[in-house]
Amino acid sequence: MSLLQNCGMSAAAFNRYSFARALRAGDSSRFGVDLKEDRDAEIARAIECARDLTGLTDYVDVTVAGKSCVSYSEYPITLVLRSLANNIKYRTHVKMPSRQDIVKGVIQSFKDATPMAAHRRDIKSFYESIPLDIIKDRLIGTATLSPSATKALESFLDIHCHGQTHGVPRGLSISAVLAEVAMQEFDKQVKLHPSVYRYFRFSDDMLIFSYETDFDLDKFLNEILPSGLSLNKRKNEKIIFRNRKKDKSYQSIEYLGYDFHVSEKIERDTPNPRQISVCIADSKIKKMKSRIILSLKDFRKNPDPALLVDRIKFLTSNYSVRRTGINVIGPKRSVRSGIFFNYNLCKSADIPEVPDYKKSLKHLDGFLNSIIFSPNSEFFAATSTKLSHLHKQMIKECSFLKGFEVPMMAKFKPQRIGAIKSAWAYARY
């Protein structure tokens, strides 16, 4: 009998196996626990918490990037909510969207020689507008979930959504799963429309390819959106490809942190008839610049040369966080992130007319060196006097381009990553 069968994952939301799968990289430092030594004890506490559920009331409201979110500081109830979310996914066959898979699909769609239009649409106030009746009808009004999972979900909704008809709290993994449950029928209807060529959605962000360039997409979407949800009129983009064989121009659209630059020219006798360049989105480049500036502002106020060096290394390179104490169950022993791993689908086109992703990385390198070492920089007084020659040399060795292309790796302990991110943790971009 397999471990999956032995632990009864499909039948129970809360058991040793389900809680083991809910452990995450970085939990030890975030929640002040020692999963390497006390893993079994923490799982036992979570099992007990699932029976009681009073821990659901022990949360705080926080603001992240200008959005109101909910946060739990106690580890057992966090594991309960993660396990409940995993069980709902299993029971409803909800597949959480993968940014990596979606971007790969978008790239392949743009390469096609089919005349088409690409529409980017956004759902306004997504989490705040999710209709609760769909969630309750699908999960509570049926035998979809086990009695213990149903009880936990009812308690969660009663605490966070009491008296509401719409809205689930931001900041929790279970809210993302509930939102996907509410959007399942919508997704099916979009894909079935005869004018839709390809459809991608990541949370509230949609990219839809249509055969008809004059397709009234907004009318169709507004007709099938679940009650309470509406399109954000300020985030509305459309590009049209008419397959001009001699056209050397290109069109661009931003989606999921990337800028897609797509050639108008078609070469039908090649494996990829349409050339495409994928670059880090301009909005993300601006965010990286902002983090450099915020790091320097913090350094000017609290001069810590080693911390500044680590912040620059963190931004320009890549790092791995080991999944301490959770390698019994789970496919990965570590989680990798950074300039390459966050944007590893960047690629250049084979024609010079389309922008090259390396240009923005070189631009970031120039910005970094200028703002730290140029006498005209507002931070020069601090960096020239409070950084030693060694620290300056270490910063000069940092490079966004090199960090992407090598890709360069840096080692940071989870606690150090928290200190690094503190310079920009509450910034609004």
Coordinates of C-alpha atoms in Angstrom, one line a residue:
M1 CA 0.0 0.0 0.0
S2 CA 1.4 3.4 -0.9
L3 CA 1.9 6.3 1.6
L4 CA -0.9 8.2 -0.1
Q5 CA -3.4 5.2 0.4
N6 CA -2.1 4.5 3.9
C7 CA -2.7 8.1 5.1
G8 CA -6.1 8.4 3.4
M9 CA -5.4 11.7 1.7
S10 CA -8.5 11.6 -0.4
A11 CA -10.8 10.9 2.5
A12 CA -9.5 13.2 5.2
A13 CA -8.6 16.9 5.3
F14 CA -6.8 16.7 8.6
N15 CA -4.3 13.9 9.3
R16 CA -0.6 13.4 9.6
Y17 CA -0.1 13.1 5.8
S18 CA -2.2 16.2 4.9
F19 CA -0.4 18.4 7.5
A20 CA 3.0 17.1 6.3
R21 CA 2.2 18.3 2.8
A22 CA 1.2 21.7 4.2
L23 CA 4.7 22.5 5.6
R24 CA 6.5 25.2 3.6
A25 CA 10.0 26.4 3.1
G26 CA 10.7 29.3 5.5
D27 CA 8.1 28.3 8.1
S28 CA 10.7 27.7 10.8
S29 CA 11.8 31.3 10.7
R30 CA 8.4 32.9 9.9
F31 CA 6.6 31.2 12.8
G32 CA 9.5 30.7 15.2
V33 CA 9.3 26.9 15.2
D34 CA 12.0 24.2 14.7
L35 CA 10.6 21.8 12.1
K36 CA 13.9 19.9 11.9
E37 CA 13.6 18.9 15.6
D38 CA 9.9 19.3 16.4
R39 CA 8.2 18.4 13.1
D40 CA 6.0 15.6 14.6
A41 CA 5.0 17.7 17.6
E42 CA 3.9 20.6 15.3
I43 CA 1.8 18.2 13.3
A44 CA 0.2 16.9 16.5
R45 CA -0.6 20.5 17.5
A46 CA -2.2 21.1 14.1
I47 CA -4.3 17.9 14.4
E48 CA -5.6 19.1 17.8
C49 CA -6.2 22.6 16.4
A50 CA -8.4 21.1 13.6
R51 CA -10.6 19.6 16.3
D52 CA -11.0 22.8 18.2
L53 CA -10.9 25.6 15.6
T54 CA -11.0 28.4 18.1
G55 CA -7.6 29.5 16.6
L56 CA -9.5 30.8 13.6
T57 CA -10.5 33.9 15.6
D58 CA -6.8 34.7 16.4
Y59 CA -5.9 36.7 13.3
V60 CA -4.8 40.3 12.5
D61 CA -5.7 42.7 9.7
V62 CA -2.7 44.0 7.9
T63 CA -2.1 46.2 4.9
V64 CA 0.1 44.9 2.1
A65 CA 0.7 47.1 -1.0
G66 CA -2.3 49.2 -0.1
K67 CA -4.6 46.1 0.1
S68 CA -6.3 44.9 3.3
C69 CA -5.2 41.4 4.1
V70 CA -5.6 38.8 6.9
S71 CA -2.7 37.1 8.7
Y72 CA -2.4 34.3 11.2
S73 CA 0.7 34.2 13.4
E74 CA 0.0 30.9 15.1
Y75 CA 1.5 27.9 13.2
P76 CA -1.2 25.2 14.0
I77 CA -4.1 27.2 12.5
T78 CA -2.0 28.1 9.5
L79 CA -1.5 24.4 8.8
V80 CA -5.2 23.8 9.3
L81 CA -6.1 26.4 6.7
R82 CA -3.4 25.1 4.2
S83 CA -4.6 21.5 4.7
L84 CA -8.2 22.6 4.1
A85 CA -7.2 24.4 1.0
N86 CA -5.4 21.3 -0.3
N87 CA -8.4 19.1 0.4
I88 CA -10.8 21.5 -1.4
K89 CA -8.5 21.5 -4.4
Y90 CA -8.4 17.7 -4.4
R91 CA -12.2 17.3 -4.0
T92 CA -13.2 19.9 -6.6
H93 CA -10.4 19.1 -9.1
V94 CA -9.3 22.7 -9.0
K95 CA -5.9 23.2 -10.5
M96 CA -4.2 26.3 -9.2
P97 CA -2.8 28.4 -12.1
S98 CA 1.0 28.2 -12.7
R99 CA 2.6 31.4 -13.8
Q100 CA 5.3 29.4 -15.5
D101 CA 2.9 27.2 -17.5
I102 CA 0.7 30.2 -18.5
V103 CA 3.6 32.2 -19.8
K104 CA 4.9 29.3 -21.8
G105 CA 1.4 29.0 -23.3
V106 CA 1.3 32.7 -24.1
I107 CA 4.6 32.5 -25.9
Q108 CA 3.4 29.5 -28.0
S109 CA 0.2 31.3 -28.8
F110 CA 2.0 34.4 -30.1
K111 CA 4.2 32.4 -32.3
D112 CA 1.3 31.1 -34.3
A113 CA 0.6 32.5 -37.7
T114 CA -3.1 32.6 -37.2
P115 CA -4.6 36.1 -37.7
M116 CA -5.8 37.0 -34.2
A117 CA -6.3 39.6 -31.5
A118 CA -4.9 39.4 -28.0
H119 CA -7.0 41.0 -25.2
R120 CA -5.8 41.6 -21.7
R121 CA -8.6 42.1 -19.1
D122 CA -8.6 42.4 -15.3
I123 CA -11.4 41.7 -12.8
K124 CA -12.0 44.6 -10.5
S125 CA -11.5 44.1 -6.7
F126 CA -11.3 40.3 -7.3
Y127 CA -11.1 38.8 -3.8
E128 CA -13.5 41.4 -2.3
S129 CA -16.1 40.6 -4.9
I130 CA -16.1 36.7 -5.0
P131 CA -19.7 35.5 -4.6
L132 CA -20.1 33.4 -1.5
D133 CA -23.2 31.7 -2.7
I134 CA -21.3 29.7 -5.3
I135 CA -18.8 28.6 -2.7
K136 CA -21.5 27.6 -0.2
D137 CA -23.6 25.8 -2.8
R138 CA -20.6 23.9 -4.2
L139 CA -18.8 23.0 -1.0
I140 CA -21.2 23.2 2.0
G141 CA -24.5 22.4 0.4
T142 CA -23.2 19.1 -0.9
A143 CA -21.2 16.1 0.2
T144 CA -18.1 17.3 -1.6
L145 CA -16.1 17.7 1.6
S146 CA -15.8 15.5 4.6
P147 CA -17.7 16.6 7.8
S148 CA -14.5 17.8 9.4
A149 CA -13.6 19.9 6.4
T150 CA -17.1 21.2 6.0
K151 CA -17.1 22.3 9.7
A152 CA -13.7 24.1 9.3
L153 CA -14.9 25.9 6.1
E154 CA -18.2 27.0 7.7
S155 CA -16.2 28.3 10.7
F156 CA -13.8 30.2 8.5
L157 CA -16.6 31.8 6.4
D158 CA -18.6 32.7 9.6
I159 CA -15.6 34.5 11.1
H160 CA -14.3 36.3 8.0
C161 CA -17.4 36.7 5.9
H162 CA -20.3 37.0 8.4
G163 CA -23.2 38.9 7.0
Q164 CA -21.5 39.3 3.6
T165 CA -22.7 38.0 0.2
H166 CA -19.4 38.6 -1.5
G167 CA -15.7 38.6 -0.6
V168 CA -13.0 36.4 0.8
P169 CA -10.1 37.7 2.8
R170 CA -6.8 38.4 1.0
G171 CA -3.5 37.0 2.1
L172 CA -4.6 33.4 2.7
S173 CA -3.9 30.4 0.5
I174 CA -7.4 29.1 1.1
S175 CA -8.9 32.3 -0.3
A176 CA -7.1 31.8 -3.6
V177 CA -8.6 28.2 -3.7
L178 CA -12.1 29.4 -2.9
A179 CA -11.8 32.0 -5.7
E180 CA -10.8 29.4 -8.2
V181 CA -13.8 27.3 -7.2
A182 CA -16.1 30.3 -7.8
M183 CA -14.5 30.9 -11.2
Q184 CA -14.6 27.3 -12.6
E185 CA -17.8 27.7 -14.6
F186 CA -16.7 31.0 -15.9
D187 CA -13.5 29.5 -17.2
K188 CA -15.4 26.7 -19.0
Q189 CA -17.7 29.1 -20.7
V190 CA -14.9 31.4 -22.0
K191 CA -13.0 28.4 -23.4
L192 CA -16.1 27.1 -25.2
H193 CA -16.8 30.3 -27.0
P194 CA -16.3 29.8 -30.8
S195 CA -14.3 33.0 -31.2
V196 CA -11.8 32.3 -28.4
Y197 CA -8.6 30.8 -29.6
R198 CA -6.7 30.6 -26.3
Y199 CA -7.6 31.6 -22.8
F200 CA -5.3 32.3 -19.8
R201 CA -6.2 33.5 -16.3
F202 CA -4.0 34.0 -13.3
S203 CA -6.2 35.1 -10.4
D204 CA -7.9 38.3 -11.7
D205 CA -5.6 38.8 -14.7
M206 CA -6.8 37.4 -18.1
L207 CA -5.2 37.2 -21.5
I208 CA -7.6 36.0 -24.2
F209 CA -6.7 35.3 -27.9
S210 CA -9.6 35.5 -30.4
Y211 CA -9.9 34.6 -34.0
E212 CA -12.2 37.6 -34.6
T213 CA -10.4 41.0 -34.3
D214 CA -13.7 42.9 -33.8
F215 CA -15.0 40.4 -31.2
D216 CA -17.0 42.2 -28.5
L217 CA -15.2 40.5 -25.7
D218 CA -16.3 42.8 -22.9
K219 CA -20.0 42.2 -23.6
F220 CA -19.5 38.5 -23.6
L221 CA -17.4 38.5 -20.4
N222 CA -19.8 40.8 -18.5
E223 CA -22.7 38.4 -19.4
I224 CA -21.0 35.3 -17.9
L225 CA -19.0 36.8 -15.0
P226 CA -20.3 35.5 -11.6
S227 CA -22.6 37.9 -9.8
G228 CA -20.7 40.7 -8.2
L229 CA -17.6 40.5 -10.4
S230 CA -16.9 43.2 -13.0
L231 CA -14.2 44.2 -15.4
N232 CA -11.6 46.8 -14.4
K233 CA -12.0 49.4 -17.2
R234 CA -8.6 51.0 -16.4
K235 CA -6.8 47.8 -17.3
N236 CA -7.9 47.1 -20.8
E237 CA -5.4 46.3 -23.6
K238 CA -5.8 44.9 -27.1
I239 CA -3.4 44.1 -29.9
I240 CA -4.3 42.9 -33.4
F241 CA -2.2 40.8 -35.8
R242 CA -3.2 40.9 -39.5
N243 CA -0.2 38.8 -40.8
R244 CA 1.6 41.3 -43.0
K245 CA 4.4 39.4 -44.6
K246 CA 6.7 42.4 -45.2
D247 CA 5.9 44.4 -42.1
K248 CA 8.9 45.0 -39.8
S249 CA 7.0 46.5 -37.0
Y250 CA 6.0 44.8 -33.7
Q251 CA 3.4 45.1 -31.0
S252 CA 3.7 44.8 -27.3
I253 CA 1.6 43.7 -24.3
E254 CA 2.4 43.2 -20.7
Y255 CA 1.3 40.1 -18.8
L256 CA 2.4 38.4 -15.5
G257 CA 5.5 40.4 -15.1
Y258 CA 6.7 40.0 -18.7
D259 CA 6.6 42.3 -21.7
F260 CA 5.8 40.4 -24.9
H261 CA 7.1 42.1 -28.1
V262 CA 5.6 40.3 -31.1
S263 CA 6.6 40.8 -34.7
E264 CA 3.9 41.6 -37.3
K265 CA 5.9 39.8 -40.0
I266 CA 5.0 36.2 -40.8
E267 CA 7.4 33.5 -42.1
R268 CA 5.1 30.6 -42.8
D269 CA 7.8 28.0 -43.8
T270 CA 9.5 28.1 -40.4
P271 CA 8.7 26.2 -37.2
N272 CA 7.9 29.5 -35.5
P273 CA 6.2 31.8 -38.1
R274 CA 6.0 34.8 -35.8
Q275 CA 9.1 36.2 -33.9
I276 CA 8.7 37.1 -30.3
S277 CA 10.9 38.6 -27.7
V278 CA 10.0 38.2 -24.0
C279 CA 11.5 40.8 -21.6
I280 CA 11.1 41.7 -17.9
A281 CA 8.1 44.1 -17.8
D282 CA 8.9 47.8 -17.5
S283 CA 6.7 47.8 -14.3
K284 CA 9.0 45.2 -12.7
I285 CA 12.1 47.1 -13.8
K286 CA 10.8 50.2 -12.0
K287 CA 10.1 48.1 -8.9
M288 CA 13.7 46.8 -8.9
K289 CA 14.9 50.4 -9.2
S290 CA 12.6 51.4 -6.3
R291 CA 14.1 48.6 -4.1
I292 CA 17.6 49.8 -4.8
I293 CA 16.6 53.3 -3.8
L294 CA 14.8 52.1 -0.7
S295 CA 17.9 50.1 0.2
L296 CA 20.1 53.2 -0.1
K297 CA 17.7 55.3 1.9
D298 CA 17.8 52.8 4.7
F299 CA 21.6 52.7 4.5
R300 CA 21.8 56.4 4.7
K301 CA 19.6 56.3 7.8
N302 CA 21.1 53.2 9.4
P303 CA 24.6 52.6 7.9
D304 CA 25.2 48.8 7.7
P305 CA 27.6 48.1 4.8
A306 CA 27.2 44.3 5.0
L307 CA 23.4 44.6 4.9
L308 CA 23.5 46.9 1.9
V309 CA 25.9 44.5 0.1
D310 CA 23.5 41.6 0.8
R311 CA 20.5 43.6 -0.5
I312 CA 22.2 44.4 -3.8
K313 CA 23.3 40.7 -4.1
F314 CA 19.8 39.7 -3.3
L315 CA 18.3 41.9 -6.1
T316 CA 21.0 41.0 -8.7
S317 CA 21.4 37.3 -8.2
N318 CA 19.5 34.2 -7.2
Y319 CA 19.1 32.3 -4.0
S320 CA 17.8 29.0 -2.6
V321 CA 15.7 28.4 0.5
R322 CA 16.1 24.9 2.0
R323 CA 12.8 23.2 3.0
T324 CA 14.1 22.6 6.5
G325 CA 12.6 19.6 8.3
I326 CA 10.0 18.9 5.5
N327 CA 11.8 16.6 3.2
V328 CA 9.9 13.5 4.2
I329 CA 7.0 14.4 1.9
G330 CA 7.3 16.7 -1.1
P331 CA 9.1 16.8 -4.5
K332 CA 11.5 19.7 -3.8
R333 CA 14.1 20.0 -1.1
S334 CA 14.5 23.8 -1.8
V335 CA 12.8 26.7 -3.4
R336 CA 14.8 28.9 -5.9
S337 CA 14.1 32.5 -6.6
G338 CA 15.9 35.6 -8.0
I339 CA 16.5 37.6 -11.2
F340 CA 16.8 34.4 -13.3
F341 CA 14.4 32.0 -11.7
N342 CA 11.7 34.7 -11.5
Y343 CA 12.1 35.6 -15.2
N344 CA 13.7 32.5 -16.8
L345 CA 11.3 32.6 -19.8
C346 CA 12.9 35.8 -21.1
K347 CA 14.1 35.3 -24.7
S348 CA 15.3 37.3 -27.6
A349 CA 13.8 37.2 -31.1
D350 CA 15.9 36.3 -34.2
I351 CA 15.3 39.7 -35.8
P352 CA 16.8 43.0 -34.7
E353 CA 13.6 45.1 -34.9
V354 CA 12.2 43.5 -31.8
P355 CA 13.6 44.6 -28.3
D356 CA 16.1 42.4 -26.6
Y357 CA 15.6 41.4 -23.0
K358 CA 19.4 42.0 -22.3
K359 CA 18.9 45.7 -22.9
S360 CA 16.8 46.2 -19.7
L361 CA 19.2 44.2 -17.6
K362 CA 22.1 46.3 -18.9
H363 CA 20.0 49.4 -18.1
L364 CA 19.5 48.2 -14.5
D365 CA 23.3 47.6 -14.2
G366 CA 23.9 51.2 -15.3
F367 CA 21.3 52.5 -12.9
L368 CA 22.8 50.6 -10.0
N369 CA 26.4 51.8 -10.6
S370 CA 25.3 55.4 -11.2
I371 CA 23.1 55.7 -8.1
I372 CA 25.8 54.3 -5.8
F373 CA 29.0 55.6 -7.3
S374 CA 28.2 58.7 -9.2
P375 CA 29.1 62.0 -7.5
N376 CA 25.8 63.4 -8.9
S377 CA 23.8 60.8 -6.9
E378 CA 21.9 61.9 -3.8
F379 CA 23.4 58.9 -2.0
F380 CA 27.0 59.6 -2.9
A381 CA 27.8 61.3 0.4
A382 CA 26.7 58.2 2.3
T383 CA 28.2 55.5 0.0
S384 CA 31.5 57.3 -0.5
T385 CA 32.2 57.7 3.2
K386 CA 30.4 54.8 4.9
L387 CA 31.4 52.0 2.5
S388 CA 34.8 50.5 2.7
H389 CA 36.9 49.7 -0.4
L390 CA 36.0 46.0 0.0
H391 CA 32.3 46.7 0.3
K392 CA 32.4 48.9 -2.8
Q393 CA 34.3 46.2 -4.7
M394 CA 31.7 43.6 -3.7
I395 CA 28.9 45.9 -5.0
K396 CA 30.7 46.5 -8.3
E397 CA 30.8 42.7 -8.8
C398 CA 27.0 42.6 -8.6
S399 CA 25.2 42.6 -12.0
F400 CA 21.7 42.0 -13.1
L401 CA 22.8 40.8 -16.5
K402 CA 25.4 38.4 -15.0
G403 CA 23.0 37.2 -12.4
F404 CA 20.5 36.3 -15.1
E405 CA 22.9 34.7 -17.6
V406 CA 25.2 32.7 -15.4
P407 CA 22.9 32.5 -13.4
M408 CA 24.8 33.7 -10.2
M409 CA 23.7 32.2 -6.9
A410 CA 24.0 33.7 -3.4
K411 CA 23.5 32.1 0.0
F412 CA 21.2 33.6 2.6
K413 CA 19.7 32.2 5.8
P414 CA 16.0 32.7 6.1
Q415 CA 16.5 35.2 8.9
R416 CA 18.8 37.3 6.7
I417 CA 16.3 37.3 3.9
G418 CA 13.8 38.9 6.3
A419 CA 16.3 41.6 7.2
I420 CA 17.1 42.2 3.5
K421 CA 13.4 42.6 2.5
S422 CA 12.6 44.9 5.5
A423 CA 13.8 47.9 3.4
W424 CA 11.0 47.5 0.9
A425 CA 8.5 45.2 2.7
Y426 CA 5.7 47.8 3.0
A427 CA 6.4 49.9 -0.1
R428 CA 3.6 50.7 -2.5
Y429 CA 4.7 50.7 -6.1

